[in-house]
PDB file of C-alpha atoms in Angstrom:
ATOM      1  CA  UNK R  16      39.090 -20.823 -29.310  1.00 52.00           C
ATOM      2  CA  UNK R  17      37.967 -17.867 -26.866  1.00 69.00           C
ATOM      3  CA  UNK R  18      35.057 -19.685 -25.300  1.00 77.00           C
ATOM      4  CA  UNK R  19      33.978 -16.794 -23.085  1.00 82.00           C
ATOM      5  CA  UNK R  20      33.204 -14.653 -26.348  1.00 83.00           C
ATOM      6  CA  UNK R  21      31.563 -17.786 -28.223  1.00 86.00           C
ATOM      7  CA  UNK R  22      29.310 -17.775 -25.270  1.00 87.00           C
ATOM      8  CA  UNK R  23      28.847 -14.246 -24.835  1.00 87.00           C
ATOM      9  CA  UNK R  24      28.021 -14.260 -28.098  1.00 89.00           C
ATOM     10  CA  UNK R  25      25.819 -17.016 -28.439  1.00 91.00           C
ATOM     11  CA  UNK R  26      23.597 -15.106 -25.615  1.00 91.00           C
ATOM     12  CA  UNK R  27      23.188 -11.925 -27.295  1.00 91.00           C
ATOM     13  CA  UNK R  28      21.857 -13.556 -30.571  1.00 93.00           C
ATOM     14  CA  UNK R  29      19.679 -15.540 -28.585  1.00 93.00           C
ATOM     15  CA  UNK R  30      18.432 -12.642 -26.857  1.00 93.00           C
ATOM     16  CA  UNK R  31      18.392 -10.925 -30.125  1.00 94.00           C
ATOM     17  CA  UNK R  32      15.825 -13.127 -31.295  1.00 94.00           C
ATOM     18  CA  UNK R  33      13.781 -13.115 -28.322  1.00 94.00           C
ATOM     19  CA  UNK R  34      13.506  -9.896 -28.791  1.00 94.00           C
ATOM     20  CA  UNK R  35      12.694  -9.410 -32.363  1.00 94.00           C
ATOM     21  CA  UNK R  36      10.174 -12.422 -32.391  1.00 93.00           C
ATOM     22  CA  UNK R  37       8.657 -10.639 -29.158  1.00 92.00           C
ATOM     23  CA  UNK R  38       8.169  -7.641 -31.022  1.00 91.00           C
ATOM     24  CA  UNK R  39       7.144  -9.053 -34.200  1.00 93.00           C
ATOM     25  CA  UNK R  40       4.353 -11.320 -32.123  1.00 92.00           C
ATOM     26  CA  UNK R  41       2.612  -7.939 -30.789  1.00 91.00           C
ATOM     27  CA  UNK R  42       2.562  -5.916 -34.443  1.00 91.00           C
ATOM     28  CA  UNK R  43       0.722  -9.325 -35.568  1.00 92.00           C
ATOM     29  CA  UNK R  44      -1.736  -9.128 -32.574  1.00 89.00           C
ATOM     30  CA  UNK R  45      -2.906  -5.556 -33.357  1.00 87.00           C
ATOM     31  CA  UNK R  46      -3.255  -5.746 -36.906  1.00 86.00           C
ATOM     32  CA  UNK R  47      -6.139  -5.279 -37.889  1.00 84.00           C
ATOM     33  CA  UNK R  48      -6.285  -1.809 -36.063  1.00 82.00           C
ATOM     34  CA  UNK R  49      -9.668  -1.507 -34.265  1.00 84.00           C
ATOM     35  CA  UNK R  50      -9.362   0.997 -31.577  1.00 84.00           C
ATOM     36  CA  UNK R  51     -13.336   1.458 -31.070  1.00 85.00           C
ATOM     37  CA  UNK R  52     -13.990  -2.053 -30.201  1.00 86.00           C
ATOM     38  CA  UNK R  53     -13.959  -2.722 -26.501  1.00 85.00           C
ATOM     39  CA  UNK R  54     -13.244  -6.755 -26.714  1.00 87.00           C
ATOM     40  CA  UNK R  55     -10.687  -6.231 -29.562  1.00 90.00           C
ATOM     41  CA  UNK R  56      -8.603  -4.011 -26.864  1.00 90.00           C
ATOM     42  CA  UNK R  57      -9.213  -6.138 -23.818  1.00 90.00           C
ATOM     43  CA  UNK R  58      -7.933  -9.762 -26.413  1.00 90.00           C
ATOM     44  CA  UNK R  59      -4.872  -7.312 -27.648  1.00 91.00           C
ATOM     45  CA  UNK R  60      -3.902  -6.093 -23.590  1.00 92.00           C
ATOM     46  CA  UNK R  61      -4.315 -10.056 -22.478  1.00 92.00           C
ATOM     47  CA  UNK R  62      -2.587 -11.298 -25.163  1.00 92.00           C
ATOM     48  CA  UNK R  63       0.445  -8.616 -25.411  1.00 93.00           C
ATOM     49  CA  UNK R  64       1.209  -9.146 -21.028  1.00 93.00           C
ATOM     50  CA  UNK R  65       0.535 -13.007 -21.277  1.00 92.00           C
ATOM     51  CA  UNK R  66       3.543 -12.646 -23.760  1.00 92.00           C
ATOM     52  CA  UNK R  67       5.643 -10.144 -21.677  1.00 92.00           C
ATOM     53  CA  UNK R  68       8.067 -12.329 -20.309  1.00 94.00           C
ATOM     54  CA  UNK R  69       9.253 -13.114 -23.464  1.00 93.00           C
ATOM     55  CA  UNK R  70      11.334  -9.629 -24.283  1.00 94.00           C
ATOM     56  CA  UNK R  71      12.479  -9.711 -20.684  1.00 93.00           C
ATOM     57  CA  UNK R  72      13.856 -12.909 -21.432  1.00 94.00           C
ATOM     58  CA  UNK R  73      15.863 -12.167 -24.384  1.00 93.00           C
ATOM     59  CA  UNK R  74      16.740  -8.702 -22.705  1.00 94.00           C
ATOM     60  CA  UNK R  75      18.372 -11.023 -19.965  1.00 94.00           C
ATOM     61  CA  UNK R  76      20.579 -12.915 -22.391  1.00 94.00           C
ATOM     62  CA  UNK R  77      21.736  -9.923 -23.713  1.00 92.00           C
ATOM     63  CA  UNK R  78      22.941  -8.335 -20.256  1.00 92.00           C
ATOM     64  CA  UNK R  79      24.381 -11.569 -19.413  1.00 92.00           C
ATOM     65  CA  UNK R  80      26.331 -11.549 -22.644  1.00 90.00           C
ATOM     66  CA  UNK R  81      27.826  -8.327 -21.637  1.00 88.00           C
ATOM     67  CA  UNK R  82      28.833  -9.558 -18.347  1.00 89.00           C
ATOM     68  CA  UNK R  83      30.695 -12.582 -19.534  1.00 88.00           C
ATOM     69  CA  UNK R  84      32.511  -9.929 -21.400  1.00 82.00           C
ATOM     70  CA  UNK R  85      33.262  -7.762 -18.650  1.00 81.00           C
ATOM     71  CA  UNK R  86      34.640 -10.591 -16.613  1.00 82.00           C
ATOM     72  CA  UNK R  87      37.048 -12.014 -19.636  1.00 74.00           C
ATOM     73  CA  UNK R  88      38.397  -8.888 -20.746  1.00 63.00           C
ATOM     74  CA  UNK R  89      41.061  -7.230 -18.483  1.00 42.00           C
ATOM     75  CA  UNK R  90      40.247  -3.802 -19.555  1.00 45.00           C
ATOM     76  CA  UNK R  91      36.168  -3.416 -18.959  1.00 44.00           C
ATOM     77  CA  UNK R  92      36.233   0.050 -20.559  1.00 43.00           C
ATOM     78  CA  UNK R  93      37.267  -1.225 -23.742  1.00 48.00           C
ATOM     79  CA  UNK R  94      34.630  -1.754 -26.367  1.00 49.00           C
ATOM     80  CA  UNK R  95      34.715  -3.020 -30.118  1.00 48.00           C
ATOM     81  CA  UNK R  96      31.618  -3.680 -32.046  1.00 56.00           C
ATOM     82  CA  UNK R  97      27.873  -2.468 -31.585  1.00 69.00           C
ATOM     83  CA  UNK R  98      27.286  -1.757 -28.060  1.00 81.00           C
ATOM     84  CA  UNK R  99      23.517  -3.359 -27.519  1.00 86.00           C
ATOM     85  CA  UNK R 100      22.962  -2.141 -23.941  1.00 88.00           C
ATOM     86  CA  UNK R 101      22.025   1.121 -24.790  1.00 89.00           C
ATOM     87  CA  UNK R 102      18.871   0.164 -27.012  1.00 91.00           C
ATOM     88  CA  UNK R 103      18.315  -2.604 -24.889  1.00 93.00           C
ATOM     89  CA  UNK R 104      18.000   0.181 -22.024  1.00 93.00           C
ATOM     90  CA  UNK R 105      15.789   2.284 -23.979  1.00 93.00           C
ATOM     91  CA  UNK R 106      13.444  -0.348 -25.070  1.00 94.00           C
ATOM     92  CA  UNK R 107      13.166  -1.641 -21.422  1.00 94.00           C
ATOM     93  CA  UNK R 108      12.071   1.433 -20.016  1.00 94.00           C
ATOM     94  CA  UNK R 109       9.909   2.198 -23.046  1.00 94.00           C
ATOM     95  CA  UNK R 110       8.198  -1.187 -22.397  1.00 94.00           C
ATOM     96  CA  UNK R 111       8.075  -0.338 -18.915  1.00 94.00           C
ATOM     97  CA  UNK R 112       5.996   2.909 -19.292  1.00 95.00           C
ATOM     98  CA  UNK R 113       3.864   0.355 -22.627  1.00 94.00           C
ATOM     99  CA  UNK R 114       3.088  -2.457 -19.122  1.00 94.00           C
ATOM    100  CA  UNK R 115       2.117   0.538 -16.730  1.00 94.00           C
ATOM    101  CA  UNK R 116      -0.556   2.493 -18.958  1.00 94.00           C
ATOM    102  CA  UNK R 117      -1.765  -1.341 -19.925  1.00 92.00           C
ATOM    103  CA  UNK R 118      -2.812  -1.086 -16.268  1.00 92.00           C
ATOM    104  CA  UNK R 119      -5.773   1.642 -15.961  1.00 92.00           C
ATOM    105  CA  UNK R 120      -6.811   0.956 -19.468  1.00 91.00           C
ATOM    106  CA  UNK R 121      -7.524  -2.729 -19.142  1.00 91.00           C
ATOM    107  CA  UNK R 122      -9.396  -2.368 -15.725  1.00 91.00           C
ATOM    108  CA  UNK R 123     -11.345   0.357 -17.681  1.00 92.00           C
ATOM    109  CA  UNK R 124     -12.501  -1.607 -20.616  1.00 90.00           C
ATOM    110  CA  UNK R 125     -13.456  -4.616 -17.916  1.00 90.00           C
ATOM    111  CA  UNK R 126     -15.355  -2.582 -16.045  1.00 89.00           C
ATOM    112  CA  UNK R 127     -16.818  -1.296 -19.138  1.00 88.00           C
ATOM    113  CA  UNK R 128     -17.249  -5.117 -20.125  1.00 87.00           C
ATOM    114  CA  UNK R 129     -18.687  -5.585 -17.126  1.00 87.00           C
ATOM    115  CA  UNK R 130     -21.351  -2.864 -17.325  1.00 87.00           C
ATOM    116  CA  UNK R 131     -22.296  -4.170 -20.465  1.00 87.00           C
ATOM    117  CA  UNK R 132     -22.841  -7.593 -19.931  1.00 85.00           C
ATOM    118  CA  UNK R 133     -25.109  -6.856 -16.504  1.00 86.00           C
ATOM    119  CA  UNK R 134     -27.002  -4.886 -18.972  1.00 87.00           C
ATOM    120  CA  UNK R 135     -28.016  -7.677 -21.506  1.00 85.00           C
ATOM    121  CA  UNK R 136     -28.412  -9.697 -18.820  1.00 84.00           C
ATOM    122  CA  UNK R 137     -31.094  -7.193 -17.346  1.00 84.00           C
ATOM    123  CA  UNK R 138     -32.950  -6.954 -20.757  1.00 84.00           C
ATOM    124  CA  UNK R 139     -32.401 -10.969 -20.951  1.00 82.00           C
ATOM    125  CA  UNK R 140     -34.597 -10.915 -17.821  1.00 80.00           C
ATOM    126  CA  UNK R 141     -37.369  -8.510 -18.932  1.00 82.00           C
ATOM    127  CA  UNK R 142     -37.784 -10.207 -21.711  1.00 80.00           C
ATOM    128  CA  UNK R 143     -37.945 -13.895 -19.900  1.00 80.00           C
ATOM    129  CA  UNK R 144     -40.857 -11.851 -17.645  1.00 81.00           C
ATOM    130  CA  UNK R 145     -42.904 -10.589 -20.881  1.00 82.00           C
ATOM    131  CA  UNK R 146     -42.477 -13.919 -22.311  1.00 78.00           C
ATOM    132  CA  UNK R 147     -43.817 -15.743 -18.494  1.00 74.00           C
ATOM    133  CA  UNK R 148     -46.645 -13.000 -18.764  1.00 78.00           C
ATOM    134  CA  UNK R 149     -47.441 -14.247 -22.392  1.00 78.00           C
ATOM    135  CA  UNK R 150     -47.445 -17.782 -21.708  1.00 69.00           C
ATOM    136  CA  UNK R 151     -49.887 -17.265 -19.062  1.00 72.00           C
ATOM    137  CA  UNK R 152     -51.678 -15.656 -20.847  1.00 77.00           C
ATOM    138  CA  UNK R 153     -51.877 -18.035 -23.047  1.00 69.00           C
ATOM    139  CA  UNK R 154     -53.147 -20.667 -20.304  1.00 69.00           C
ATOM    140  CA  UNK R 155     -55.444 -18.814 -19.035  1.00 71.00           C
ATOM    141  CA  UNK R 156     -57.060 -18.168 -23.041  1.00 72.00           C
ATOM    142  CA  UNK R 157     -56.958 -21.341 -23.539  1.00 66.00           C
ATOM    143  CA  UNK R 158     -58.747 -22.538 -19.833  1.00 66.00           C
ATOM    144  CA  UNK R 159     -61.394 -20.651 -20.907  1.00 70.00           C
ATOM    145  CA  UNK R 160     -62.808 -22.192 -24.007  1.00 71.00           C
ATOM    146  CA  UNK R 161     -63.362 -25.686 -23.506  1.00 70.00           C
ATOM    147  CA  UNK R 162     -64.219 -26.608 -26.778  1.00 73.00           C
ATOM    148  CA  UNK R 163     -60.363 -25.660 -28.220  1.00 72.00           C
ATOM    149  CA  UNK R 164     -59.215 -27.858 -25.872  1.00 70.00           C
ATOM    150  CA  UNK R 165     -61.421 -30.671 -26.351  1.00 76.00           C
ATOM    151  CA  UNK R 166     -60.090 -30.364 -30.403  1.00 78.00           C
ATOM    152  CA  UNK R 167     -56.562 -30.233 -29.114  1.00 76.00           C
ATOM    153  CA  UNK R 168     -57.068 -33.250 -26.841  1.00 78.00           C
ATOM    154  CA  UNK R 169     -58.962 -34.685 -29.767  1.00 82.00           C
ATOM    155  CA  UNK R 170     -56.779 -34.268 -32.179  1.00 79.00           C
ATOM    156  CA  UNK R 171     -53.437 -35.403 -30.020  1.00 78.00           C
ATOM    157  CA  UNK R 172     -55.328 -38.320 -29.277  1.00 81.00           C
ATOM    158  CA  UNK R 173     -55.671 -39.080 -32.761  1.00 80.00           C
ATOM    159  CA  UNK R 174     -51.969 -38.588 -33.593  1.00 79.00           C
ATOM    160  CA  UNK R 175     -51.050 -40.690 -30.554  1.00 80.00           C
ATOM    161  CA  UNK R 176     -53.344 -43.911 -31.918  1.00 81.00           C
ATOM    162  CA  UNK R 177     -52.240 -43.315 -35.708  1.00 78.00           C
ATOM    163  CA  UNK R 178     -48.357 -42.654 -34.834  1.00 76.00           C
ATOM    164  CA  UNK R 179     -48.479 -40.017 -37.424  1.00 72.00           C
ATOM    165  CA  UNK R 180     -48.546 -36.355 -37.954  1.00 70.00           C
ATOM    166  CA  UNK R 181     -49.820 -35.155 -41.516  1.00 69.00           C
ATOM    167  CA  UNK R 182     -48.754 -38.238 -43.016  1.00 68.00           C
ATOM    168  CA  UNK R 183     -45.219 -38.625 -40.982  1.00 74.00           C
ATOM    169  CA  UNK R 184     -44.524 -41.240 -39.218  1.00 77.00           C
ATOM    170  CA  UNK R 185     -43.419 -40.453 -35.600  1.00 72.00           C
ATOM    171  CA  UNK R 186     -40.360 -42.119 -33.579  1.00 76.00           C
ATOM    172  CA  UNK R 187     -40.668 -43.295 -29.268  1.00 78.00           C
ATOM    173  CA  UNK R 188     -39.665 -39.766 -29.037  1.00 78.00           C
ATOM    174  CA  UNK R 189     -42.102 -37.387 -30.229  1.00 75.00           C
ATOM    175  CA  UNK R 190     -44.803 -39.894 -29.173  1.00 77.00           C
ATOM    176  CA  UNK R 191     -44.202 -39.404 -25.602  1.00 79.00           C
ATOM    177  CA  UNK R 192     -44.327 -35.652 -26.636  1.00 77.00           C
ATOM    178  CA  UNK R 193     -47.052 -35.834 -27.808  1.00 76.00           C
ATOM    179  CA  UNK R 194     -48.262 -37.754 -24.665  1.00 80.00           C
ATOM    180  CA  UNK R 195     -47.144 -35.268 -22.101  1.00 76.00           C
ATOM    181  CA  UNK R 196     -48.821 -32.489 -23.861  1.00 73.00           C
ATOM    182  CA  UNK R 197     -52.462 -34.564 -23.665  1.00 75.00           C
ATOM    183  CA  UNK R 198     -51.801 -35.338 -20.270  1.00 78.00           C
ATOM    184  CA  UNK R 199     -51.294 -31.340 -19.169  1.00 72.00           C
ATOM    185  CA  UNK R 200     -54.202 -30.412 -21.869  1.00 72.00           C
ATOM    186  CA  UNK R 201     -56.420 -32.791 -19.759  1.00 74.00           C
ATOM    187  CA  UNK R 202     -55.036 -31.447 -16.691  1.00 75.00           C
ATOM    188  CA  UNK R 203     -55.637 -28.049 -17.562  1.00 71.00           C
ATOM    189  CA  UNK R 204     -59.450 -29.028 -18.865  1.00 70.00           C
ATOM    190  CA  UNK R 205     -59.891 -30.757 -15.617  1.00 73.00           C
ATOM    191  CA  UNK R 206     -58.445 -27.393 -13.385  1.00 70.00           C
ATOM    192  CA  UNK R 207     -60.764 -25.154 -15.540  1.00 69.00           C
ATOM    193  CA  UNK R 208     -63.762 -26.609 -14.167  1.00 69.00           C
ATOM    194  CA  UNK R 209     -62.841 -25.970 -10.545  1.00 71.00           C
ATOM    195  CA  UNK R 210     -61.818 -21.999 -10.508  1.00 70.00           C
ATOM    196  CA  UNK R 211     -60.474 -22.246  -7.040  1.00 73.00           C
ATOM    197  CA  UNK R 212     -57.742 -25.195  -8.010  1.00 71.00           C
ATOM    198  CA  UNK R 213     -56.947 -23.581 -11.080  1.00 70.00           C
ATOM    199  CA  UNK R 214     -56.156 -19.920  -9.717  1.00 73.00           C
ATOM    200  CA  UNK R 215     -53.806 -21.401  -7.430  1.00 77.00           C
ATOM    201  CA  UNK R 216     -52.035 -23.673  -9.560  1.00 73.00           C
ATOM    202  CA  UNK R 217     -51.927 -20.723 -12.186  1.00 74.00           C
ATOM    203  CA  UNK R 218     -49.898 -18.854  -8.887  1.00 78.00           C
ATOM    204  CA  UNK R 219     -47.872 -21.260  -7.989  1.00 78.00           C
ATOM    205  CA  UNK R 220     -46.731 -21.650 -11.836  1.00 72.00           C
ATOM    206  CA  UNK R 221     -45.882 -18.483 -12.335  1.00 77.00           C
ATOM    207  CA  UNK R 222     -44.124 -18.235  -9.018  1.00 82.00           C
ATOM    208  CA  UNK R 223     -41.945 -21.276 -10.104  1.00 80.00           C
ATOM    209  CA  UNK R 224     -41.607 -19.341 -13.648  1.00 78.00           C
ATOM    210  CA  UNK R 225     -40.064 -16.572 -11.529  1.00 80.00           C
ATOM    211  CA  UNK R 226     -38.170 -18.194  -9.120  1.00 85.00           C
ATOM    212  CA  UNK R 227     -36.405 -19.881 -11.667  1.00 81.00           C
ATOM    213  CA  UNK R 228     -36.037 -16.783 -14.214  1.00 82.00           C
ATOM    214  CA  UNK R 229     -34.386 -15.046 -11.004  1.00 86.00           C
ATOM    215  CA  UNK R 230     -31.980 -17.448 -10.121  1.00 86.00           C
ATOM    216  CA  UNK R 231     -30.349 -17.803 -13.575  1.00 85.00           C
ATOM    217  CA  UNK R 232     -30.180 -13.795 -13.659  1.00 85.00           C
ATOM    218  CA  UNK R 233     -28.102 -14.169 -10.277  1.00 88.00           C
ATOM    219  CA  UNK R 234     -26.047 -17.242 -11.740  1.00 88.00           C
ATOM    220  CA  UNK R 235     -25.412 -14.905 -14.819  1.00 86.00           C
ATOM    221  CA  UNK R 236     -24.409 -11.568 -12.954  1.00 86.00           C
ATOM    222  CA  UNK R 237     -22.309 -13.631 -10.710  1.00 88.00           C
ATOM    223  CA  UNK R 238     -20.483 -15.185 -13.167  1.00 87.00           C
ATOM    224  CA  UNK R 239     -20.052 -11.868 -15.011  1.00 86.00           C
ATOM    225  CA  UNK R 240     -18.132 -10.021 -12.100  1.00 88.00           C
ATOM    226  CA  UNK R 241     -16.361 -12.833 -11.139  1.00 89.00           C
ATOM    227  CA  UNK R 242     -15.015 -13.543 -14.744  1.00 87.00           C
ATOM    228  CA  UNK R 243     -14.195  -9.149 -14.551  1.00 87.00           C
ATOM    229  CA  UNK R 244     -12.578  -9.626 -11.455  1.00 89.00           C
ATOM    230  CA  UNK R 245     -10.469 -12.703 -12.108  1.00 89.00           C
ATOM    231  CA  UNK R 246      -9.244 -10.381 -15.489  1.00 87.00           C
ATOM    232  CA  UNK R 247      -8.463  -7.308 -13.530  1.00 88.00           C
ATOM    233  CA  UNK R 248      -6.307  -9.308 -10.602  1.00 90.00           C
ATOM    234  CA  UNK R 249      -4.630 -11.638 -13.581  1.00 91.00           C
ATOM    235  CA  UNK R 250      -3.918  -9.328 -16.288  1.00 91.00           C
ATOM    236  CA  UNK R 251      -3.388  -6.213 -14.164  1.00 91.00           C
ATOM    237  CA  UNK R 252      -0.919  -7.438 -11.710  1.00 93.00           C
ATOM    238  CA  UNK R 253       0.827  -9.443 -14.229  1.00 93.00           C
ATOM    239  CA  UNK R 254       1.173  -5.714 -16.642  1.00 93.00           C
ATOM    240  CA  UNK R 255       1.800  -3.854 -13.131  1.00 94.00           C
ATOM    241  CA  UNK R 256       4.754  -6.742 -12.124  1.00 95.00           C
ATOM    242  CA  UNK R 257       6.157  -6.423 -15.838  1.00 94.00           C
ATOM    243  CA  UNK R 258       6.167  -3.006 -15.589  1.00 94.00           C
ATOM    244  CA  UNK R 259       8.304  -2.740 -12.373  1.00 95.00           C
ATOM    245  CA  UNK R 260      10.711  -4.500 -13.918  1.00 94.00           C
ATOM    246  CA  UNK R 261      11.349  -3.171 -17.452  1.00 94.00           C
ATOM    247  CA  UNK R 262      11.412   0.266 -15.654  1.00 94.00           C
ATOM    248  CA  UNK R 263      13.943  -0.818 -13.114  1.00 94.00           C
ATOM    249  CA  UNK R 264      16.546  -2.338 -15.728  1.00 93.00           C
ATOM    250  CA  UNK R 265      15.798   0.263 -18.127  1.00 92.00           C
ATOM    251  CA  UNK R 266      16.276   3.173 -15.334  1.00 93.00           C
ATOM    252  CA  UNK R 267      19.328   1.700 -13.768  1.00 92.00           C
ATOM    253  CA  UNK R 268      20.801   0.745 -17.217  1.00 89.00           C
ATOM    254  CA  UNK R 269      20.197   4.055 -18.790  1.00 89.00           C
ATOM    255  CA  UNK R 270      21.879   6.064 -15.474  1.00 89.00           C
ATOM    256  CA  UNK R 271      24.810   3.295 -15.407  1.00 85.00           C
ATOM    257  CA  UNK R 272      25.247   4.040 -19.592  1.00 82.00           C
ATOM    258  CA  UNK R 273      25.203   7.899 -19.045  1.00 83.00           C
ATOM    259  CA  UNK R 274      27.232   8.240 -16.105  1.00 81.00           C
ATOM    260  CA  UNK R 275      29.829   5.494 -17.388  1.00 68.00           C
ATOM    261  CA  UNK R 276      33.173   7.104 -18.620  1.00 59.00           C
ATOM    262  CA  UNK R 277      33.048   7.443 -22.389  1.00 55.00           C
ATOM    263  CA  UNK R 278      37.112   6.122 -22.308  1.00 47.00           C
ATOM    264  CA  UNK R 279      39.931   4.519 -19.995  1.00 46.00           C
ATOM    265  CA  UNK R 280      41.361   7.661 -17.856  1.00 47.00           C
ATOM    266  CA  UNK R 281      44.673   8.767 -18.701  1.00 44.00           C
ATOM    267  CA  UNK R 282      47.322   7.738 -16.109  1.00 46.00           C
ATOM    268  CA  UNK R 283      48.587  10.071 -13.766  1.00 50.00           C
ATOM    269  CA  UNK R 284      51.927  11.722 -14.711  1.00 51.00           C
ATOM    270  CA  UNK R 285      54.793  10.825 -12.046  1.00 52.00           C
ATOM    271  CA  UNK R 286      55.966  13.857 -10.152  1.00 52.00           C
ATOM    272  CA  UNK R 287      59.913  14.809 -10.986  1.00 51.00           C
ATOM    273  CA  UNK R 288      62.198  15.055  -8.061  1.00 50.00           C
ATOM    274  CA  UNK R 289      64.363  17.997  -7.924  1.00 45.00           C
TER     275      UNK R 289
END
């Protein structure tokens, strides 16, 4: 049994099947087409170069196979069967140019990504401002007409003793609810009737409102960039790496395949002596 061509060929099915399986995984990834969505091509880009390796792979068992045949046989030129190097070439270096345009268009879509997501988080934070504003508002309304929130107090109070809202029964839980509202209803009665006290409580509220509405806007754009920028050094490096490579094998290959005799040279005719 020729154990060098068992092996040689063992290695190019193997690398057959990386190959095809490769190729196979990224048609499944981009069906359903969906060109216009922005997060459907950034998933699809991650996806295809976090599985790049794979082809490479199988493209290395292949070449391998080949050289385990160059070293058994005595006459390298010689070839029988389906030569694989040549589309194995081809589809390197047409991978290689696939890795390289990954590169621009992924940091575009991030970037994109990016933008959008500092946006929302913008119009998060107007509306967290409106709805500080209202709820103010609100306070202040309510400061103003004692006699509402005497019938609030009134009415928690009588919730509180009864244990009951509108005939349901109410668990430790909502009690002490119920309980913390009374206590900042009677606080708020109680800063009502001295204007100075109340104004700056009111102030330093809303400046605690604020505060705190600000910081999770910078927690959120923070986390935004930093979540664009750890994509853009991952996935583009990794595409601009994979790149490099395919086009290297597939260059060299293709130049080694074209400038390779077709056929073993004739041997030179011996010269007759006179």
């Amino acid at each position: 049994m020729n154990y060098s061509a068992f092996t040689s060929l063992t290695l190019k099915l193997i690398g057959v099947i990386f190959i095809l399986s490769s190729l196979l995984d990224y048609i499944t990834l981009a069906v359903p087409l969906n060109w216009d969505n922005q997060s459907w091509q950034i998933g699809l880009v991650t996806s295809i170069v976090d599985r790049g390796v794979v082809p490479l792979v199988g493209i290395a068992f292949i070449l391998v196979g080949y050289i385990i045949d160059g070293l058994a046989d005595a006459n390298p030129l010689k070839k029988s069967g389906f030569n694989l190097k040549l589309p194995v070439y081809i589809l390197s270096a047409v991978l290689g140019l696939m890795f390289l345009l990954m590169v621009p268009l992924h940091l575009n879509n991030l970037n994109s990504a990016k933008t959008d997501a500092l946006e929302r988080i913008q119009q998060g934070a107007g509306q967290g401002a409106e709805q500080i504003q209202q709820f103010l508002t609100q306070v202040d309304t309510l400061s103003r007409n004692p006699n509402q929130l005497n019938q609030q107090i009134q009415r928690l109070n009588q919730a509180i003793e009864a244990g009951q809202v509108q005939g349901r029964q109410l668990n430790v839980q909502q009690l002490e609810t119920l309980r913390q509202q009374r206590q900042q209803l009677q606080g708020l009665r109680d800063l009502s009737q001295n204007p100075e006290e109340y104004k700056k409580r009111t102030e330093e509220l809303k400046n605690q409102l604020e505060t705190q509405l600000l910081e999770r806007r910078k927690q959120a754009e923070s986390q935004a960039t930093t979540q664009a920028l750890k994509q853009s050094l991952r996935i583009g490096l990794s595409s601009l790496m994979l790149a490099i490579v395919y086009s290297v094998i597939g260059w060299i290959g293709l130049k080694s395949e074209i400038s390779s005799p077709k056929g073993p040279k004739a041997a030179p005719r011996p010269k007759m002596k006179r």
